[in-house]
PDB file of C-alpha atoms in Angstrom:
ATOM      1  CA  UNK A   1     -43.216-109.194  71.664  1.00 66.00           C
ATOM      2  CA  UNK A   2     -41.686-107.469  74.943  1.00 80.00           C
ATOM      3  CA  UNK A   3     -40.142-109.938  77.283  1.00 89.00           C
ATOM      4  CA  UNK A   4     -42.904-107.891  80.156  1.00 93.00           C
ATOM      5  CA  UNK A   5     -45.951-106.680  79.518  1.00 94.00           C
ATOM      6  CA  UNK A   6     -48.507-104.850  80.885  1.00 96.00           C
ATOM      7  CA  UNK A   7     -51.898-104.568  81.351  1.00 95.00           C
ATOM      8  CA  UNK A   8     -53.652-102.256  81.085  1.00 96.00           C
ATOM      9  CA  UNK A   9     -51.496 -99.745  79.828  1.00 95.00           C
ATOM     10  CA  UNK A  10     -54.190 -96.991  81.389  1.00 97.00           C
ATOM     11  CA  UNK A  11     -56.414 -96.806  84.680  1.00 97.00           C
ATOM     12  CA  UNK A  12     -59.106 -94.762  85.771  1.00 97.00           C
ATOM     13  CA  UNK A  13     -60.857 -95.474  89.170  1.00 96.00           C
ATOM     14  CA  UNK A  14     -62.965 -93.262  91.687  1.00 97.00           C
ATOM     15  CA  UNK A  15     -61.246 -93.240  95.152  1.00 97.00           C
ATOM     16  CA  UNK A  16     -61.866 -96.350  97.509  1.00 97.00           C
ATOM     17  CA  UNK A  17     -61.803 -98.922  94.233  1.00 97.00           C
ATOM     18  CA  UNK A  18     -60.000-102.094  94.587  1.00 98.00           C
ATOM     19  CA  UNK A  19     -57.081-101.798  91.765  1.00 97.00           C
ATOM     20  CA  UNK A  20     -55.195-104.585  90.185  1.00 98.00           C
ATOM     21  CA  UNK A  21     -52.510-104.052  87.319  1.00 98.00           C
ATOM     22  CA  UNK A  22     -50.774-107.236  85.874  1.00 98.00           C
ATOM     23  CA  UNK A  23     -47.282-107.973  84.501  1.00 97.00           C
ATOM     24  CA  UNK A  24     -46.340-110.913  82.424  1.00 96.00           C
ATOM     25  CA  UNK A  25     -43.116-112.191  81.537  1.00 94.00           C
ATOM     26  CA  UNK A  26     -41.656-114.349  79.134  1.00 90.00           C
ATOM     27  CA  UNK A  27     -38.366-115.155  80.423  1.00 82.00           C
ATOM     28  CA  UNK A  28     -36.852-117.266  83.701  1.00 83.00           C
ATOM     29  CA  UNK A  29     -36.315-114.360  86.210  1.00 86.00           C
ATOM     30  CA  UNK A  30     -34.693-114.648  89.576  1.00 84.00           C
ATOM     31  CA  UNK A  31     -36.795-111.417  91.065  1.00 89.00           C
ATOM     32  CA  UNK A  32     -39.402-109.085  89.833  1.00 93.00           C
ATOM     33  CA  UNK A  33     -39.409-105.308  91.311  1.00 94.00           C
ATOM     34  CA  UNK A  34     -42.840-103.242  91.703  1.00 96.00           C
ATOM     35  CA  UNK A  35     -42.113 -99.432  90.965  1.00 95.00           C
ATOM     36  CA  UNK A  36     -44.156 -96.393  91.149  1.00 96.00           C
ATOM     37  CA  UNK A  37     -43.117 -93.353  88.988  1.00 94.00           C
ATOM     38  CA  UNK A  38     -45.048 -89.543  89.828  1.00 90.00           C
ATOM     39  CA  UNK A  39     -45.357 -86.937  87.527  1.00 84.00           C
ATOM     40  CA  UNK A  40     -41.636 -85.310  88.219  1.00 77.00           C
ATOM     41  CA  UNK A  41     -39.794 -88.465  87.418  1.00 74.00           C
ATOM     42  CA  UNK A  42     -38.923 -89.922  90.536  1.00 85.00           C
ATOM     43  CA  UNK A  43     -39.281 -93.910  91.272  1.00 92.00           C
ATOM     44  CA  UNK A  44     -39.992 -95.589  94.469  1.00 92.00           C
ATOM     45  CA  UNK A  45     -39.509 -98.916  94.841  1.00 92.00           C
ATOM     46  CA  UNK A  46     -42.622-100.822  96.420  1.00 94.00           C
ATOM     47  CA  UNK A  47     -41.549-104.659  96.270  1.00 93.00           C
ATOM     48  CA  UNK A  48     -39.007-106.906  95.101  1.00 91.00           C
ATOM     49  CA  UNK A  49     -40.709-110.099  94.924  1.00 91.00           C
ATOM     50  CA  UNK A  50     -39.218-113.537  94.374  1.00 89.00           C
ATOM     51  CA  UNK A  51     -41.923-116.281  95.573  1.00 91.00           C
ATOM     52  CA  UNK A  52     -45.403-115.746  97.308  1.00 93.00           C
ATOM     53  CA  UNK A  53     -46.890-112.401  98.426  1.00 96.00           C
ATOM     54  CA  UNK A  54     -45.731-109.232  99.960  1.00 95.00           C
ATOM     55  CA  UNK A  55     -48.208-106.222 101.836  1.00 96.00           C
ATOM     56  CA  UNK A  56     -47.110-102.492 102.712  1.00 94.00           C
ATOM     57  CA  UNK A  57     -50.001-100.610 103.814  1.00 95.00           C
ATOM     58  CA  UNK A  58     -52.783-100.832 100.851  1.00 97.00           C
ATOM     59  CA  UNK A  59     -50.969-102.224  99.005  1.00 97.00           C
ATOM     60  CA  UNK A  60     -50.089-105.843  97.835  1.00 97.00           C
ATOM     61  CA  UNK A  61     -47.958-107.779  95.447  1.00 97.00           C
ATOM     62  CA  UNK A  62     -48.298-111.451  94.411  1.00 97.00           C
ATOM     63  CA  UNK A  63     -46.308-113.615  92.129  1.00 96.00           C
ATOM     64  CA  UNK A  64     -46.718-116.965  90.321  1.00 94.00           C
ATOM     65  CA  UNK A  65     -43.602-118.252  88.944  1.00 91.00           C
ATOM     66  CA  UNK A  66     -44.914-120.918  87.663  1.00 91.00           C
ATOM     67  CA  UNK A  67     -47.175-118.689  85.228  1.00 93.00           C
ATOM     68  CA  UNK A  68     -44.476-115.921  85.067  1.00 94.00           C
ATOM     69  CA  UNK A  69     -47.251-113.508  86.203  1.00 96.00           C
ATOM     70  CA  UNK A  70     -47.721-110.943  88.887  1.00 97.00           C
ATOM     71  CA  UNK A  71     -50.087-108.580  90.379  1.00 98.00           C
ATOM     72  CA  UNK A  72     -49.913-105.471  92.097  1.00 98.00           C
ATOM     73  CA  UNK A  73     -53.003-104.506  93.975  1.00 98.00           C
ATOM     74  CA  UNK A  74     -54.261-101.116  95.555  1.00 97.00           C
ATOM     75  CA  UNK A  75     -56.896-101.574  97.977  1.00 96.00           C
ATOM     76  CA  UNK A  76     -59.278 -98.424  98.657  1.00 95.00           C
ATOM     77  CA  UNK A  77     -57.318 -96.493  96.476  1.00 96.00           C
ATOM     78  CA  UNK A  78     -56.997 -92.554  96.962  1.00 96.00           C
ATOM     79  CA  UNK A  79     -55.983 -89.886  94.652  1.00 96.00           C
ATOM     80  CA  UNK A  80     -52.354 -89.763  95.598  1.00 94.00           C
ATOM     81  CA  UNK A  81     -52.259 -93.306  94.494  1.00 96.00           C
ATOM     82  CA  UNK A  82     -52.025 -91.324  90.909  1.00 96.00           C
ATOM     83  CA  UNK A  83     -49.183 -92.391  89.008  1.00 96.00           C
ATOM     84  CA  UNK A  84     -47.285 -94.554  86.920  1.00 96.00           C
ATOM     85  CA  UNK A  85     -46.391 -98.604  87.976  1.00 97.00           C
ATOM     86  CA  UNK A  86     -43.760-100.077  86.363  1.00 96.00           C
ATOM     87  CA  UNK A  87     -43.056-104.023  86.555  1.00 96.00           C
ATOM     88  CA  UNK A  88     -39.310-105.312  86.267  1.00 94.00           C
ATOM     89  CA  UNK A  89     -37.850-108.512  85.973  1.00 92.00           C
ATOM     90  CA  UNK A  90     -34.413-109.548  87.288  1.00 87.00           C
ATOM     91  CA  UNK A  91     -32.520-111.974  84.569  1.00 81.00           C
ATOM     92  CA  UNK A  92     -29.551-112.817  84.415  1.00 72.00           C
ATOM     93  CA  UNK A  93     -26.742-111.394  87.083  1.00 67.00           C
ATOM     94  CA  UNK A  94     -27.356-107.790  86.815  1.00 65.00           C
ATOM     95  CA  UNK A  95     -30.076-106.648  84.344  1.00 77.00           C
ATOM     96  CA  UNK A  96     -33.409-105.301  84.949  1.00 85.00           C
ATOM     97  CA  UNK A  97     -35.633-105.584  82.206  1.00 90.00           C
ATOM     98  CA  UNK A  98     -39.123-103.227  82.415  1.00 92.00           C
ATOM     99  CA  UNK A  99     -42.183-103.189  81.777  1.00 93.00           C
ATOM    100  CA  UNK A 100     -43.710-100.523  79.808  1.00 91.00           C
ATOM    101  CA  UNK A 101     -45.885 -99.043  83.067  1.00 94.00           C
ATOM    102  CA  UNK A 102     -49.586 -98.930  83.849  1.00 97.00           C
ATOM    103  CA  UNK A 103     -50.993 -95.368  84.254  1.00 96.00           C
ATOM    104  CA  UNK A 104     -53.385 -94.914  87.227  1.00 97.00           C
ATOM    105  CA  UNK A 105     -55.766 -92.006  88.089  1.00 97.00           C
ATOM    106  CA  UNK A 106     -57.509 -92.106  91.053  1.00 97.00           C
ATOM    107  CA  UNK A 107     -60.252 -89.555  91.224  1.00 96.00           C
ATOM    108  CA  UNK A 108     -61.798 -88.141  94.445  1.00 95.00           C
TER     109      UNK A 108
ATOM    110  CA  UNK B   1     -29.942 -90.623 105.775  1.00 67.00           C
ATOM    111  CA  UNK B   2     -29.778 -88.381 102.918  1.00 79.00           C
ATOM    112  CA  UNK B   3     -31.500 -90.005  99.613  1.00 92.00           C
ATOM    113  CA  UNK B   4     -30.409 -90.485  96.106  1.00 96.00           C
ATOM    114  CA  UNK B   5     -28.877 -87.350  94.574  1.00 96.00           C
ATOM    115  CA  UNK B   6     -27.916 -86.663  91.329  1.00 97.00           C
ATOM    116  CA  UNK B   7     -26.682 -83.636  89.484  1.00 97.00           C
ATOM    117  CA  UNK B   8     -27.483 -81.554  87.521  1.00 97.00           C
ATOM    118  CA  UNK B   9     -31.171 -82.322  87.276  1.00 96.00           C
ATOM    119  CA  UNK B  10     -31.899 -80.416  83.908  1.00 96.00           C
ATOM    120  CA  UNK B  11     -28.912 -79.921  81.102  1.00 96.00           C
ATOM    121  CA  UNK B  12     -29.131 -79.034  77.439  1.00 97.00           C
ATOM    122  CA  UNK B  13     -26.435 -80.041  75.040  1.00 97.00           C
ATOM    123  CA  UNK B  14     -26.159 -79.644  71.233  1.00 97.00           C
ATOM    124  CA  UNK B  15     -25.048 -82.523  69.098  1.00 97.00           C
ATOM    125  CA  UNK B  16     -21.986 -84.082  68.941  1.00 97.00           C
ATOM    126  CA  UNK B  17     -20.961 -82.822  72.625  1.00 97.00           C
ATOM    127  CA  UNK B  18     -20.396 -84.854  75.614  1.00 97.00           C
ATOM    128  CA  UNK B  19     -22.036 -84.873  79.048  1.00 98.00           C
ATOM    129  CA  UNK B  20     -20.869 -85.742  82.137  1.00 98.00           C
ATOM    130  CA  UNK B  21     -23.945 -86.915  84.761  1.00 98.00           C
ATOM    131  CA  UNK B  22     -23.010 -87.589  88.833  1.00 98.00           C
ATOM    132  CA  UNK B  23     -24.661 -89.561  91.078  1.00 98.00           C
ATOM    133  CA  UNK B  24     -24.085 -89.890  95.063  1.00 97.00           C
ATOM    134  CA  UNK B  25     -25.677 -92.983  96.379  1.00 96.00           C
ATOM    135  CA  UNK B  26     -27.004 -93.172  99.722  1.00 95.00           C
ATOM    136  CA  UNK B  27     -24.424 -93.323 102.445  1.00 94.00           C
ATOM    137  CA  UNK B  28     -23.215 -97.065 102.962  1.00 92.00           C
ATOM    138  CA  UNK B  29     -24.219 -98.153  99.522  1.00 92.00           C
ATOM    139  CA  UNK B  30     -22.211 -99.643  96.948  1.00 92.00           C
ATOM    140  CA  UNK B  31     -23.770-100.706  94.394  1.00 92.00           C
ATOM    141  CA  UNK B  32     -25.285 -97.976  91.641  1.00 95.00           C
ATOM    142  CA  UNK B  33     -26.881 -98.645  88.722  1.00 94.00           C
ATOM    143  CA  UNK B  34     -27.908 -96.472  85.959  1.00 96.00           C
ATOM    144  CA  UNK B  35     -31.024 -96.216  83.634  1.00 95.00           C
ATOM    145  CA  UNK B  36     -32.532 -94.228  80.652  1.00 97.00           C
ATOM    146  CA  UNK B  37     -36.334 -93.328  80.279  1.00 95.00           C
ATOM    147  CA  UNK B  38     -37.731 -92.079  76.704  1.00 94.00           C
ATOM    148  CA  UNK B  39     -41.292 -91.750  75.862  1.00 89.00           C
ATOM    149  CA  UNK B  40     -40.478 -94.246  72.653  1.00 87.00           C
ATOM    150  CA  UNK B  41     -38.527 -97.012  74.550  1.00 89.00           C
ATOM    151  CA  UNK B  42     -39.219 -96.483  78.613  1.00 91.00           C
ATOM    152  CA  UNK B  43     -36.716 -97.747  80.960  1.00 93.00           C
ATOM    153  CA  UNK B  44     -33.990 -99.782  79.841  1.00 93.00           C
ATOM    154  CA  UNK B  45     -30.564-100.847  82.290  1.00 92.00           C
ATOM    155  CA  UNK B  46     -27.300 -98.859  81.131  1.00 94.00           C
ATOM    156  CA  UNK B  47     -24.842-100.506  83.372  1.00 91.00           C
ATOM    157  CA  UNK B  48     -24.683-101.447  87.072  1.00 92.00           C
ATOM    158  CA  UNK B  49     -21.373-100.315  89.443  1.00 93.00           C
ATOM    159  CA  UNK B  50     -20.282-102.035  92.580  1.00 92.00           C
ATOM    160  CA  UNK B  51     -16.971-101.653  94.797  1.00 91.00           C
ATOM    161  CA  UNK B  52     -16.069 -99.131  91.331  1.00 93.00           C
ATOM    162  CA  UNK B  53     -16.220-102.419  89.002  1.00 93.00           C
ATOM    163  CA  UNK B  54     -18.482-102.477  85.826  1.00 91.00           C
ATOM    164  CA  UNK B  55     -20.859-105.516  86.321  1.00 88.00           C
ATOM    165  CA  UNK B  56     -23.113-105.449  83.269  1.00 85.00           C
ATOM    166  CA  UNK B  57     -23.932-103.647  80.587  1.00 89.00           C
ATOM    167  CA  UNK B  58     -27.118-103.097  79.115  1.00 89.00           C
ATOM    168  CA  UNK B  59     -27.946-102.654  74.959  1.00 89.00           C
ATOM    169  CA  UNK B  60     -26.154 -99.149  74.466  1.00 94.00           C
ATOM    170  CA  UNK B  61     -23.361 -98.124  72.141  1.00 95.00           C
ATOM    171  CA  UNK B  62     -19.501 -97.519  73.087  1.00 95.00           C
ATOM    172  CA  UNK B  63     -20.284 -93.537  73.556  1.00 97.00           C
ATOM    173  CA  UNK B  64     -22.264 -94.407  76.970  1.00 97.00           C
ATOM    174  CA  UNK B  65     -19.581 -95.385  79.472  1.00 96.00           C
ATOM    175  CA  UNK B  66     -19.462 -95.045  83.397  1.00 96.00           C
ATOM    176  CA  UNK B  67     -17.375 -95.137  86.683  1.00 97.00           C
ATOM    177  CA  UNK B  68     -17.322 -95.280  89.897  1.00 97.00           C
ATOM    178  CA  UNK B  69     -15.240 -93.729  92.647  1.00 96.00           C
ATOM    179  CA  UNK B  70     -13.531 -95.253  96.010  1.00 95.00           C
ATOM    180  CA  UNK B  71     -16.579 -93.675  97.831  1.00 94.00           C
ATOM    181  CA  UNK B  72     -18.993 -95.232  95.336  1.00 95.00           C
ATOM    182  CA  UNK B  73     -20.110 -91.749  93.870  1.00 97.00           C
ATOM    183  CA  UNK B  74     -20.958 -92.453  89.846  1.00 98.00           C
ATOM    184  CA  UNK B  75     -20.235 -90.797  87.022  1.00 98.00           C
ATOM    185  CA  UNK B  76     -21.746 -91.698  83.461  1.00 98.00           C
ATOM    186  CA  UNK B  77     -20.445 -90.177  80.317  1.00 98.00           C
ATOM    187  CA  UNK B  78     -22.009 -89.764  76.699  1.00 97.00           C
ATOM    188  CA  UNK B  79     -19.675 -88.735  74.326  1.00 95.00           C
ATOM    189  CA  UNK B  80     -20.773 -87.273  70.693  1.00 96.00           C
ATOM    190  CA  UNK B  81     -24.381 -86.594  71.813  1.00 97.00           C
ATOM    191  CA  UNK B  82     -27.330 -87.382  69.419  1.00 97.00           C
ATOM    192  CA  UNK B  83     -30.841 -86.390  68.970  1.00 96.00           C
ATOM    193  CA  UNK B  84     -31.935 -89.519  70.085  1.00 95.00           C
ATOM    194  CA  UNK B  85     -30.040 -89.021  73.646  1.00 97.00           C
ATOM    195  CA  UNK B  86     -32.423 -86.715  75.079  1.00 97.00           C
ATOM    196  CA  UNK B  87     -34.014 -88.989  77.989  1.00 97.00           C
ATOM    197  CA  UNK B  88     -34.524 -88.750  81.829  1.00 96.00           C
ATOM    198  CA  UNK B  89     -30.943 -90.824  83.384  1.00 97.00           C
ATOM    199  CA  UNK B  90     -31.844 -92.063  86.598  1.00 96.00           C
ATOM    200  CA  UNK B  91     -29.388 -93.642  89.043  1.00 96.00           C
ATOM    201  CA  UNK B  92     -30.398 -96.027  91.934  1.00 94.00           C
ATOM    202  CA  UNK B  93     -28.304 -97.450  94.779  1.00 94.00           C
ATOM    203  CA  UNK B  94     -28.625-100.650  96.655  1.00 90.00           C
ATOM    204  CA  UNK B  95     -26.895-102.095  99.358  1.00 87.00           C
ATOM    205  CA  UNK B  96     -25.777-104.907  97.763  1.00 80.00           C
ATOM    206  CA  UNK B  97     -24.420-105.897  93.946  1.00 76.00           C
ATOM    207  CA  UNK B  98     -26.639-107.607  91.580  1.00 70.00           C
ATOM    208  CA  UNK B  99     -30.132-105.737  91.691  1.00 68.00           C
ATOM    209  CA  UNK B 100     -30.985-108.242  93.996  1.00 69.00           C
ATOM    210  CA  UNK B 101     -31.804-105.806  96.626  1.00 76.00           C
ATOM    211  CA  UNK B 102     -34.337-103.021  96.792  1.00 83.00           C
ATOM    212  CA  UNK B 103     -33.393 -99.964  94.798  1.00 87.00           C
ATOM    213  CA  UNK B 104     -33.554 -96.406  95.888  1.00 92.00           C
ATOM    214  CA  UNK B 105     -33.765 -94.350  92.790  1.00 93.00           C
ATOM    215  CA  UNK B 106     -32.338 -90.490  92.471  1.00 95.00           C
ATOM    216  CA  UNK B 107     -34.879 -87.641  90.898  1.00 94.00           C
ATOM    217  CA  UNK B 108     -33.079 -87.720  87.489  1.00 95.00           C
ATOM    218  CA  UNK B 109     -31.370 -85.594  85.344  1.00 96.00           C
ATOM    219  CA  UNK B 110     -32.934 -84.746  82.301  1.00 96.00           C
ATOM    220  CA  UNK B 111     -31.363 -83.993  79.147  1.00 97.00           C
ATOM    221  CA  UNK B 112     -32.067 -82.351  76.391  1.00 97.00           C
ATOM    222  CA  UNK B 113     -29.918 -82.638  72.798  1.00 97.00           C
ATOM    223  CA  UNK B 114     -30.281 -80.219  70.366  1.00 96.00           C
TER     224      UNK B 114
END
């Protein structure tokens, strides 16, 4: 079993859906880190969360420690919103540990 | 501020060479850490660099080794390529040590053993 999963592994919405992907993790973290990979490769980072609830624009990040659970959320999601969302855990001093990514299409 | 950058962005090797991959962190940053991306295994942590001082390593054999320089440029080195090398190696920078701060990744340099 991976130490973060997942879910769902694939996405389809029509532009202005409410989106939620989930990551669960087995292990005590310190932080957990929100990233969204496009097509070419390259990652953005969109939160590093380690208590509570962040917003940037549409979207929103929330995590339970207590459960070891977060959620990402997209709210009236557009097609540029297309991509892949990766959840990673901070454990330990200096390790990131990732999830295996959620793959969103947004159609117009 | 310039972002990420890392070169070269595409590279093809043969087996049993070595590769050399740079990465220049954004100004004032000096903490890089590297990662490798395969369709079979995603991301997984090579090794983080901060004030040129290894501070982990991640699950990856004696021919994957780093540095870092006095001006916290990164190098990562892969000595006797195999097959199962070819992967996207992206680099991210942070502020501060520890990945306890918001990483700005680089576009990646992909490589491809054959």
């Amino acid at each position: 079993k991976n130490e973060v999963e997942q879910s769902p592994q694939n996405l389809t919405a029509q532009e202005g859906e409410f989106i939620t992907i989930n990551c669960s993790y087995s292990v005590g973290i310190s932080a957990l880190h929100w990233l969204q990979q496009h097509p070419g490769g390259g990652i953005v980072s969109l939160f590093m969360l380690s208590s509570g609830k962040k917003k940037h624009g549409r979207l929103i990040a929330t995590i339970n420690i207590q459960e070891k659970h977060s959620s990402l959320h997209i709210t009236a999601s557009h097609p540029r919103d297309s991509a892949v969302y990766i959840c990673a855990v901070k454990r330990g001093p200096d390790k990131l540990i990732f999830g295996t990514g959620t793959r969103l299409q947004v159609f117009p | 501020k310039a972002g990420v950058t890392q070169t070269p962005r595409y590279l093809i090797k043969t087996r049993g060479q070595q590769v050399t991959l740079s990465c220049s962190p954004i100004s004032g940053h000096r903490s890089v850490s590297w990662y490798q991306q395969t369709p079979g295994q995603g991301l997984q942590f090579l090794f983080e660099y901060f004030s040129e001082t290894q501070r982990n390593k991640g699950n990856f054999p004696g021919r994957f080794s780093g540095r870092q320089f006095s001006n916290s440029r990164s190098e990562m080195n892969v000595s006797t390529l195999e097959l199962g090398d070819s992967a996207l190696y992206l680099c991210a920078s942070s502020l501060v040590a520890g990945i306890t701060d918001t990483q700005y990744f680089g576009p990646g340099t992909r490589l491809t053993v054959l």
